Coordinates of C-alpha atoms and ligand atoms in Angstrom, one line a residue:
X1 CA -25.7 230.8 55.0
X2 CA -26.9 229.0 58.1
X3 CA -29.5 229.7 60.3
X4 CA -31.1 230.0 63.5
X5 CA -34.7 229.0 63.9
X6 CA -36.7 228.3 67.2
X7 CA -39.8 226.0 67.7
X8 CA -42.6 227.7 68.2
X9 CA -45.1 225.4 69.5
X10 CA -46.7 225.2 73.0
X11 CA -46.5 221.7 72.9
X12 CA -43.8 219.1 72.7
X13 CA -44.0 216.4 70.6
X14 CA -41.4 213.4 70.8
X15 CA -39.2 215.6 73.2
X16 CA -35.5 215.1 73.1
X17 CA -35.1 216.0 77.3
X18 CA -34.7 214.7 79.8
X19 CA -35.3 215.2 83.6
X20 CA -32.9 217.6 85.5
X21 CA -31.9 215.3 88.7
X22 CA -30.5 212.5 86.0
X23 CA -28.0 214.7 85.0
X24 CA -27.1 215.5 88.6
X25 CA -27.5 211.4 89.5
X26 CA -25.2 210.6 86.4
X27 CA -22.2 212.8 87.8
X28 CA -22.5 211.9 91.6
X29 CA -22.2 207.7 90.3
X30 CA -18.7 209.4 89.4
X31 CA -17.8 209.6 92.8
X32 CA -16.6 206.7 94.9
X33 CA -18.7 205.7 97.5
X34 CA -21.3 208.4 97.2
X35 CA -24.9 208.3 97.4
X36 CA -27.6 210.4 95.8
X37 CA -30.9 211.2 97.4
X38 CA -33.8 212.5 95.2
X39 CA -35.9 214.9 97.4
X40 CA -39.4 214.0 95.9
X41 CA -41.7 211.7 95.0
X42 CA -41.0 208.2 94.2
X43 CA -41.2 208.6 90.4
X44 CA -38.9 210.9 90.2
X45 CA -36.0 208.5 91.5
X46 CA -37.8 206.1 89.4
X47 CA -38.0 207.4 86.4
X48 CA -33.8 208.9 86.5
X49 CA -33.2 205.1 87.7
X50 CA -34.7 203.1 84.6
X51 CA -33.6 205.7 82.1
X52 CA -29.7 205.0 83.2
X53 CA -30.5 201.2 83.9
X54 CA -31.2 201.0 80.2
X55 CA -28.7 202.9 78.6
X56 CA -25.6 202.1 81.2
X57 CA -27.0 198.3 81.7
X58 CA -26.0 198.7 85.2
X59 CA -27.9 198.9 88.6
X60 CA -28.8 202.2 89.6
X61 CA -29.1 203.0 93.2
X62 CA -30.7 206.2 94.0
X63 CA -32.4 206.9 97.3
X64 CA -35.6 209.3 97.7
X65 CA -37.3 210.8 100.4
X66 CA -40.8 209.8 98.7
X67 CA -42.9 212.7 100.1
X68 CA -46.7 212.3 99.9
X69 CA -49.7 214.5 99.7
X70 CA -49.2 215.4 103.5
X71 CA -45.3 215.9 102.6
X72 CA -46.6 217.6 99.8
X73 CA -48.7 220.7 101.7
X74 CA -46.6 220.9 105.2
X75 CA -43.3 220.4 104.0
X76 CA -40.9 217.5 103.0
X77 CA -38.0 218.6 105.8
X78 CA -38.8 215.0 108.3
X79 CA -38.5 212.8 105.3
X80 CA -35.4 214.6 104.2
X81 CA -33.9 214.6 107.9
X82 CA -34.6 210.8 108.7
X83 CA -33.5 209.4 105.1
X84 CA -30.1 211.3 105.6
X85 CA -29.9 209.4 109.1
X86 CA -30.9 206.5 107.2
X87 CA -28.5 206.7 104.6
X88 CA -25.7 207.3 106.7
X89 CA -26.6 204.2 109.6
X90 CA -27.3 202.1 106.5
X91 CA -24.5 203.2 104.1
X92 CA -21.6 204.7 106.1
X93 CA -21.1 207.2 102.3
X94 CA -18.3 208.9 101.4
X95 CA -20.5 212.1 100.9
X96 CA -24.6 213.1 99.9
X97 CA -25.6 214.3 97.5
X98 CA -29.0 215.9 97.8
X99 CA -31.0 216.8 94.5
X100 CA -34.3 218.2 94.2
X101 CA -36.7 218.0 91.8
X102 CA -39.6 219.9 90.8
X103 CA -42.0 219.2 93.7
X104 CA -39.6 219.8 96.5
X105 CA -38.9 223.0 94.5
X106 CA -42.5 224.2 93.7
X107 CA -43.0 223.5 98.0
X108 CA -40.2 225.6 98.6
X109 CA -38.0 223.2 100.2
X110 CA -35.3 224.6 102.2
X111 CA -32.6 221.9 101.3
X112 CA -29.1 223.3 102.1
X113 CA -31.2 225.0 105.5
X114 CA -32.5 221.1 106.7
X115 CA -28.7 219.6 105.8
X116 CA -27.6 222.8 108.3
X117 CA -29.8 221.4 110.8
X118 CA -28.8 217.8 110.3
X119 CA -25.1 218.6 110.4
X120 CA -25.2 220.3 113.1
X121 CA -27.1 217.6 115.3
X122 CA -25.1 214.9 113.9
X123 CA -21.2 216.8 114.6
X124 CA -20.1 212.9 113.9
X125 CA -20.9 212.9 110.3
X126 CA -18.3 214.9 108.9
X127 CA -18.7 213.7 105.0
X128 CA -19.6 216.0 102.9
X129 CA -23.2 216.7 102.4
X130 CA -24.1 219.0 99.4
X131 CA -27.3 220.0 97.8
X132 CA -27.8 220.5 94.1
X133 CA -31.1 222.5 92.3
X134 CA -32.5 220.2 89.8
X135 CA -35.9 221.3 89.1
X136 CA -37.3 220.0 86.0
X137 CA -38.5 223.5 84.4
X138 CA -35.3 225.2 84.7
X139 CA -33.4 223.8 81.8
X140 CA -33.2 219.7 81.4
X141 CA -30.8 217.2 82.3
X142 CA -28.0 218.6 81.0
X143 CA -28.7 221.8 83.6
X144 CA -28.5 219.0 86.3
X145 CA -25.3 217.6 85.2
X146 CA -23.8 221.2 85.1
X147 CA -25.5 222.5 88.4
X148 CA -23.7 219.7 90.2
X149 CA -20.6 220.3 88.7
X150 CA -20.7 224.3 90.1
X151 CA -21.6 222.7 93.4
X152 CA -18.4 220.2 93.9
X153 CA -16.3 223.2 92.2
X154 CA -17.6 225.4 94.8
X155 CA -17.9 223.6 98.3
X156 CA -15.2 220.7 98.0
X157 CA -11.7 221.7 97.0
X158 CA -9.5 222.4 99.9
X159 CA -9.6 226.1 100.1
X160 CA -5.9 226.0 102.0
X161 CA -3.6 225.9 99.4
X162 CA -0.4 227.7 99.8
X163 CA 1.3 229.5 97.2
X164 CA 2.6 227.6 94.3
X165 CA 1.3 224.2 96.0
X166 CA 0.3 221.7 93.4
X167 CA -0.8 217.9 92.7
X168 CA 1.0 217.4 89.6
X169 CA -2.5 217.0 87.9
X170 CA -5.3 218.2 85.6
X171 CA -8.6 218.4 86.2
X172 CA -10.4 217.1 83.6
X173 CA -14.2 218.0 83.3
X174 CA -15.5 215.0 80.6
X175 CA -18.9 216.1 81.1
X176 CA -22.2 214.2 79.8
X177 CA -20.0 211.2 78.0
X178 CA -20.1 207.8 77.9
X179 CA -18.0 205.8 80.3
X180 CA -15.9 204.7 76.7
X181 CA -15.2 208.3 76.5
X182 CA -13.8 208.6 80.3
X183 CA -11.2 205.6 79.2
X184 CA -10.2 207.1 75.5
X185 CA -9.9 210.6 77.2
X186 CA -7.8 208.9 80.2
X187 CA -5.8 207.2 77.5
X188 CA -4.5 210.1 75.8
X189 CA -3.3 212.1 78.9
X190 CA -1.8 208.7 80.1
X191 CA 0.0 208.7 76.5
X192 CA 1.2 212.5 77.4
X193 CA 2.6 211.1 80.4
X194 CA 0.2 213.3 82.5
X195 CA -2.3 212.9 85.2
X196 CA -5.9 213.6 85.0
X197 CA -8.0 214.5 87.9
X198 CA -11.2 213.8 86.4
X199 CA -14.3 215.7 87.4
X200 CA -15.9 213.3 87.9
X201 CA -15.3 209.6 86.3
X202 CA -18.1 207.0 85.7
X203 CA -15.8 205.1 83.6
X204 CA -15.9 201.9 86.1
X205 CA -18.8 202.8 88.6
X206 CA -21.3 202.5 85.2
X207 CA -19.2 200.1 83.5
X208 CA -17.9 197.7 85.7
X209 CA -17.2 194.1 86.3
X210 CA -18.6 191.4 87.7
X211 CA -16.8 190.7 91.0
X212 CA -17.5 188.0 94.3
X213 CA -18.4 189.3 97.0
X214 CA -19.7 192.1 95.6
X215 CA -18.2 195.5 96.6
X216 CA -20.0 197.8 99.6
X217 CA -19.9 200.8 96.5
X218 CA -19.2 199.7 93.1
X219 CA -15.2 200.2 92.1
X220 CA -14.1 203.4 90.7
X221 CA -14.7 207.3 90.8
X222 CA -13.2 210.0 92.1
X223 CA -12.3 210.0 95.5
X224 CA -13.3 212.9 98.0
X225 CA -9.3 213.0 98.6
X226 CA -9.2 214.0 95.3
X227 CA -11.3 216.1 95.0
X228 CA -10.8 217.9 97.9
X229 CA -6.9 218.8 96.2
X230 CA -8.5 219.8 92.9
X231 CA -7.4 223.1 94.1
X232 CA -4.1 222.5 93.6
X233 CA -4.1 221.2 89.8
X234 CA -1.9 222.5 87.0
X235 CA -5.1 223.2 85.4
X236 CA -8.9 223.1 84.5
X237 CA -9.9 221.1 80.8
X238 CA -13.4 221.5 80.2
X239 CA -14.5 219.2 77.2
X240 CA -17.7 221.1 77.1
X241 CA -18.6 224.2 77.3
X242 CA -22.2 224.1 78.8
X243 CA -21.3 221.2 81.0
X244 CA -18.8 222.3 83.2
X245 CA -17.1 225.4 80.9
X246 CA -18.7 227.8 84.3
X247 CA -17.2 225.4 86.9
X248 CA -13.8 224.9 85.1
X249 CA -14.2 229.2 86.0
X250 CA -14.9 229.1 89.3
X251 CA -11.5 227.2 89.5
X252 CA -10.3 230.0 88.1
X253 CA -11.8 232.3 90.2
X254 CA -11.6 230.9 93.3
X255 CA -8.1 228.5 93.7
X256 CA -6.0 230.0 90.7
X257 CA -6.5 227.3 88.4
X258 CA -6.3 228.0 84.9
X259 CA -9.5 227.2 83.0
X260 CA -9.8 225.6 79.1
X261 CA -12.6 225.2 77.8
X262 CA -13.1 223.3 75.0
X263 CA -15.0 222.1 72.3
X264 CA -16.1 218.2 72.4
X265 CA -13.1 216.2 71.1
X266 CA -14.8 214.7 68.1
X267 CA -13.1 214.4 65.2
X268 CA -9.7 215.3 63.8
X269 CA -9.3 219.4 64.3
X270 CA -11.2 218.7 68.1
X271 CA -9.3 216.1 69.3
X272 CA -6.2 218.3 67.9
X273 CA -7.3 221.3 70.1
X274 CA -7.7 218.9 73.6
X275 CA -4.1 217.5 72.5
X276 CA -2.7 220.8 71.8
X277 CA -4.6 222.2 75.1
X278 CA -2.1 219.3 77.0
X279 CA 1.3 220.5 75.7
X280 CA 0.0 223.9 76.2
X281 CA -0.4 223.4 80.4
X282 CA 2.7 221.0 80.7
X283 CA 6.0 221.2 78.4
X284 CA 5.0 217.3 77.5
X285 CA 5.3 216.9 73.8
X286 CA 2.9 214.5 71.8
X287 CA 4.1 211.2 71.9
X288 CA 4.3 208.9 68.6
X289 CA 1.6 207.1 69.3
X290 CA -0.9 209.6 69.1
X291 CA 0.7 211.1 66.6
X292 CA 0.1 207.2 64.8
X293 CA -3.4 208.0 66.0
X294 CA -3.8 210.9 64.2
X295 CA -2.8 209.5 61.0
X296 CA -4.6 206.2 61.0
X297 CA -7.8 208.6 61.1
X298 CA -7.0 210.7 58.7
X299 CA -6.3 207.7 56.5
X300 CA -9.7 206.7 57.4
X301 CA -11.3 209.8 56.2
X302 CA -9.3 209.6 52.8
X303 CA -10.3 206.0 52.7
X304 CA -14.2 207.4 52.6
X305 CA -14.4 210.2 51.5
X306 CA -15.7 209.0 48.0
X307 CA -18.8 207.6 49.9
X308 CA -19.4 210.5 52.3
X309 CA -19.1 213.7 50.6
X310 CA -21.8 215.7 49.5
X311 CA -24.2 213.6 52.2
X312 CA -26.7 215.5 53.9
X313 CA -27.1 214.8 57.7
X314 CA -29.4 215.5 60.3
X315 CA -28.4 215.4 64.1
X316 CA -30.1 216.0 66.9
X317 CA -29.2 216.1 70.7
X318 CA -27.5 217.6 73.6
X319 CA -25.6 221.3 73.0
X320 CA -22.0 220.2 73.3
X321 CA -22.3 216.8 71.5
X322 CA -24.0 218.7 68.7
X323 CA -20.7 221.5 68.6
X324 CA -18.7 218.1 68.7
X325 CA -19.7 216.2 66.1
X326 CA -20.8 219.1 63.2
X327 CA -16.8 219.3 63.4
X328 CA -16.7 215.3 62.4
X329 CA -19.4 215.5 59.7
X330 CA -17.8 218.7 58.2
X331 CA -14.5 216.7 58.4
X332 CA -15.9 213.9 56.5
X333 CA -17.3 215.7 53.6
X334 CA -21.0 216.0 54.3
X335 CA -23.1 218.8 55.3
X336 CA -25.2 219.1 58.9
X337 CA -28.3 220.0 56.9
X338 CA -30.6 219.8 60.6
X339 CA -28.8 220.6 64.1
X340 CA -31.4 220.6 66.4
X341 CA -31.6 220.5 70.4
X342 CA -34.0 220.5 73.1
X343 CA -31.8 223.5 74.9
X344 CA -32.8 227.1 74.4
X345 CA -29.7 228.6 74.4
X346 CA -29.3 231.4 72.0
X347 CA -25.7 232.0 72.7
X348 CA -25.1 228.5 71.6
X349 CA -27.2 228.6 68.4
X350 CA -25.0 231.5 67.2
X351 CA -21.8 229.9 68.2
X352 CA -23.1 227.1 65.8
X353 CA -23.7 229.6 63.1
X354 CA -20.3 230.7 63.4
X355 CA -18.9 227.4 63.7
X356 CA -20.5 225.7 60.7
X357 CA -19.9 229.0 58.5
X358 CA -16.1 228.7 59.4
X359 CA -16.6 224.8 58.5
X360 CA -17.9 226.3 54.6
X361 CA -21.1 224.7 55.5
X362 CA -24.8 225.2 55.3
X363 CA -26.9 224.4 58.1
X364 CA -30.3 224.8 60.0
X365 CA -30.1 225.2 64.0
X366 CA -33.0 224.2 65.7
X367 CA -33.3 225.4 69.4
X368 CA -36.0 224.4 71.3
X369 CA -36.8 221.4 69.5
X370 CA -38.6 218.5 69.4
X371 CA -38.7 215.2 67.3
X372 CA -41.5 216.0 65.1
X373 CA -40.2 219.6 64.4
X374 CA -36.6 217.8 62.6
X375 CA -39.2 215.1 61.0
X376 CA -41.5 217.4 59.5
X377 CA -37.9 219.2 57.9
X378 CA -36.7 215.7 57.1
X379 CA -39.8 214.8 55.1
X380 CA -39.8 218.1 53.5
X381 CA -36.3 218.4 52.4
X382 CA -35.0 214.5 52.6
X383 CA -31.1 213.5 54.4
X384 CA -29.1 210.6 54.1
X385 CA -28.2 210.0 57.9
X386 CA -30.0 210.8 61.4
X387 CA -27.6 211.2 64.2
X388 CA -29.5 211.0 67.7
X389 CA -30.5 209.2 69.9
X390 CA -32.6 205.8 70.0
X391 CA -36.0 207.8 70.1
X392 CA -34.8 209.0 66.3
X393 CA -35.4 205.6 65.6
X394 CA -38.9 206.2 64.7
X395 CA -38.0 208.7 62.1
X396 CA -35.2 206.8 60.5
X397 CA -37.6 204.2 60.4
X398 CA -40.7 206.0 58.8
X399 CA -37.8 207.8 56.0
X400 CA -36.0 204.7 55.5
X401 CA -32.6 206.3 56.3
X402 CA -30.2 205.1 58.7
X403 CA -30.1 206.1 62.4
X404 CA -26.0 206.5 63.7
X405 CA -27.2 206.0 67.6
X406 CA -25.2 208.7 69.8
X407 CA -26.0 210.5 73.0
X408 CA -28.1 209.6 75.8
X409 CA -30.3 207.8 75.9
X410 CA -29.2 204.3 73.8
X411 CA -31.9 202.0 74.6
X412 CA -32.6 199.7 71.9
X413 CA -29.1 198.6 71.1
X414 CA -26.5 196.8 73.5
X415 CA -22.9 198.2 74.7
X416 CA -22.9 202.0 73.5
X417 CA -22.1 202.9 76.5
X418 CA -18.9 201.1 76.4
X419 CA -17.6 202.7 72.5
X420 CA -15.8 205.7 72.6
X421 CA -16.4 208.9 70.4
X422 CA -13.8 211.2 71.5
X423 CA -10.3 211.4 70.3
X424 CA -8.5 210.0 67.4
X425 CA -9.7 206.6 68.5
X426 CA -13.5 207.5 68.7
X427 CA -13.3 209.3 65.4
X428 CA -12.0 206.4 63.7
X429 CA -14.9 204.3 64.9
X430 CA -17.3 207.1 63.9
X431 CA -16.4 207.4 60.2
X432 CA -16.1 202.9 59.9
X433 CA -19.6 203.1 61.2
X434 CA -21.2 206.0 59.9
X435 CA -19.7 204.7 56.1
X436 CA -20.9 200.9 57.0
X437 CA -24.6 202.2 57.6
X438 CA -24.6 204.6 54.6
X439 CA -23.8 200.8 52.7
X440 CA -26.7 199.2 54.5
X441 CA -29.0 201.6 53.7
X442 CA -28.1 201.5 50.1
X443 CA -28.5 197.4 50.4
X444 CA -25.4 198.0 48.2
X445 CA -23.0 196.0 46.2
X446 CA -19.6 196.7 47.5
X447 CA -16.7 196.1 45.7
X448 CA -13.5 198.1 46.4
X449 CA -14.0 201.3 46.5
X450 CA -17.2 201.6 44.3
X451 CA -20.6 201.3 45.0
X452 CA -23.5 199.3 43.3
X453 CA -26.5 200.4 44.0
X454 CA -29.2 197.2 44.0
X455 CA -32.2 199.8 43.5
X456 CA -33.7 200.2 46.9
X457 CA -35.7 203.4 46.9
X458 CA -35.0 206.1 49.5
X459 CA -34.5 209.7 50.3
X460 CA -31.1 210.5 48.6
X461 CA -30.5 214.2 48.1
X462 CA -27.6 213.8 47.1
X463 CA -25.9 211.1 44.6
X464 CA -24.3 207.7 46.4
X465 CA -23.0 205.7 43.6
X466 CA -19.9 206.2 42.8
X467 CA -17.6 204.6 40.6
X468 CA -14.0 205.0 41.4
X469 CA -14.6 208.1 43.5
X470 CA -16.6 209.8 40.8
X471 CA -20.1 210.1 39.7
Ligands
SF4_1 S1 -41.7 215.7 88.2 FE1 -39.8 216.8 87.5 S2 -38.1 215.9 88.6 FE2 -39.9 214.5 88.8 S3 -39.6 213.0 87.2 FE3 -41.0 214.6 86.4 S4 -39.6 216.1 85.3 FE4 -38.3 214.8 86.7

């Protein structure tokens, strides 16, 4: 039976967070033409700015009001007023987007009052200027990434929508994905013959090309246009439920949009669900080439079963990622020994207990976790694969076992950013790749379909060599 077990240490060690304002930072680059500024002190623009530069290999442009030790004890609302006057003589932005972060918060900042008062002295800026909560100690950067979401679903879809009006679209919430994932997910509803409205879409603004003279704002994103008719879309997808499920809602609620929420599309039965989702909103059936898709991966998953089955893996890393992938794993044979994530979300935990007892398999979830908590596990009950982030790197390396890089951030390896993991596509990608490093690590012979081990030592629960599919 699986279980649920929670960290109980004061201190972190080797945390698997990250700052709340990133995840607000991240979504706003999916906007065209909009600027962020970070009300705070200078690192905390810095430190969002790097982590993305690393992992996205892209320039990240984030503005900050850099208050000071005087800021600090009378108030941050001057900087905040002149660096939105700043912003807009400097810039010209299609909209602001104004995070916090924990000092303006701990001051008591009055963010949405001072945008009030700039507003209103400025009646010629009419863009939209929107302020998101992104302290640090309320939740991590995934809270960021949702709290903006709830903001644009809130305060920028055209409230005037008259009955039965519609765009012809789908909103489609991607979440915290890769700007890979954006394409593969804008590939399939282009292969349903539908059109995504997607909430929001760093596919090109974090990915882009090189291009003379270089744009004012870098190509791509959602435009405010569309945003502003979100409110008239066939339909709210959600690919994950604590990024963006509660916005998808507030569609609901609030302009009549029907809301799915989903789970990751990772894998076969995932993808399947998003897919199904599609043909449920419009009467668009699935076209043959995703139905090629589909089988191409599940001859993948036939073609390796034989070296995956009975594997024991550990992942760590953001809530719906996790849901995601245990699907995947399951799919491919092998059992999620170690789930663990930084969130403390209980409902989540027991929706994973649910989840992997439906899958038939056995696992530990680990909320409130850190790095040292799943290495400590690790060393005391060995797996053959780590699925993380780069920081696992330091535990696959210490245990010998290989590290499948996923999630954010990817520092130490080049053009992650760029693979897909969703859909039948990104599933196919994920079992060539999580089969080639199970043959690396095993500094295998490989001939057909049968391994030869060449007697490097390492943590194998579970048997690898295999001739002809059996023991
Ligand atoms: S102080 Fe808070 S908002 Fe600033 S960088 Fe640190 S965690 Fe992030």
């Amino acid at each position: 039976m699986s279980c649920v077990t929670t960290q109980d240490r004061a201190v972190s060690i080797n945390p698997t967070r990250s700052c709340a304002p990133i995840g607000a930072m991240l979504a706003n680059y999916g906007i065209h033409g909009a600027i962020t500024i970070n009300h705070g002190s200078q690192g905390c623009a810095t430190y969002p700015r790097h982590q993305m530069a690393r992992h996205f290999r892209e320039p990240v442009e984030v503005a900050t009001t850099s208050l000071t030790e005087k800021t600090t004890v009378y108030g941050g609302k001057g900087n905040l007023l002149e660096a939105l006057k700043n912003i807009w003589e400097r810039f010209h932005p299609t909209m602001i987007m104004v995070c916090s972060t924990c000092l303006s918060e701990t001051i008591g900042d009055d963010i949405p009052g001072t945008i009030d008062e700039f507003t209103d002295n400025h009646p010629e800026i009419t863009i939209p200027i929107i302020s998101v909560k992104t302290p640090s100690y309320i939740g991590n950067h995934t809270t960021g990434f949702d709290n903006f979401l709830k903001e644009i679903a809130s305060n920028l879809p055209d409230k005037r929508k008259k009955k039965g009006e519609t765009n012809g679209k789908i909103n489609i919430i991607p979440g915290w994905v890769n700007p890979g994932d954006i394409r593969e997910l804008k590939h399939i509803v282009r292969e349903m013959g539908l059109h995504g409205l997607w909430l929001t879409d760093y596919s090109e603004t974090l990915d882009g090309g090189y291009y003379e003279p270089r744009p004012h704002f870098a190509r791509g994103g959602t435009t405010i246009e569309d945003l502003r008719s979100s409110s008239k879309s066939l339909a709210t997808i959600a690919i994950q439920r604590y990024i963006g499920g509660e916005a998808a809602h507030i569609y609901e609620r609030r302009y009549n949009v029907p809301a799915h929420v989903l789970t990751m599309p990772i894998g076969l039965a995932n993808t399947d669900a998003f897919v199904d989702t599609l043909t449920e909103i419009t009467d668009h059936q699935v076209p043959e080439a995703l139905n090629v898709e589909r089988a191409r991966l599940l001859d993948a998953m036939v073609d390796t079963h034989m070296f995956t089955s009975g594997l024991r893996v550990a992942l760590f890393g953001d809530p719906d990622l996790l849901e995601g992938l245990v699907g995947l794993v399951a799919e491919m044979g092998m059992t999620p020994a170690y789930v663990l994530t930084s969130s403390e979300s209980k409902p989540w935990a027991e929706r994973m207990v649910e989840l992997t007892e439906e899958l038939g398999v056995e696992s530990e979830i680990i909320i409130k976790g850190d790095l040292h908590e799943l290495h400590k596990r690790i060393k005391a009950k060995p797996v053959d694969l780590l699925i993380g982030h780069s920081k696992g790197k330091f535990i696959a390396d210490d245990e010998k076992i290989p590290l499948l890089r996923m999630g954010f951030p990817v520092e130490d390896r080049f053009g992650y950013h760029r693979r897909s993991i969703v859909g039948y596509n990104g599933a196919i990608s994920l079992v060539d790749e999580i089969t080639n490093l199970l043959f690396e690590r095993k500094a295998s012979l490989v001939v057909s379909n049968t391994i030869v081990e060449l007697g490097v030592e390492g943590p194998t629960s579970a048997p690898i060599t295999f001739m002809n599919g059996k023991h």
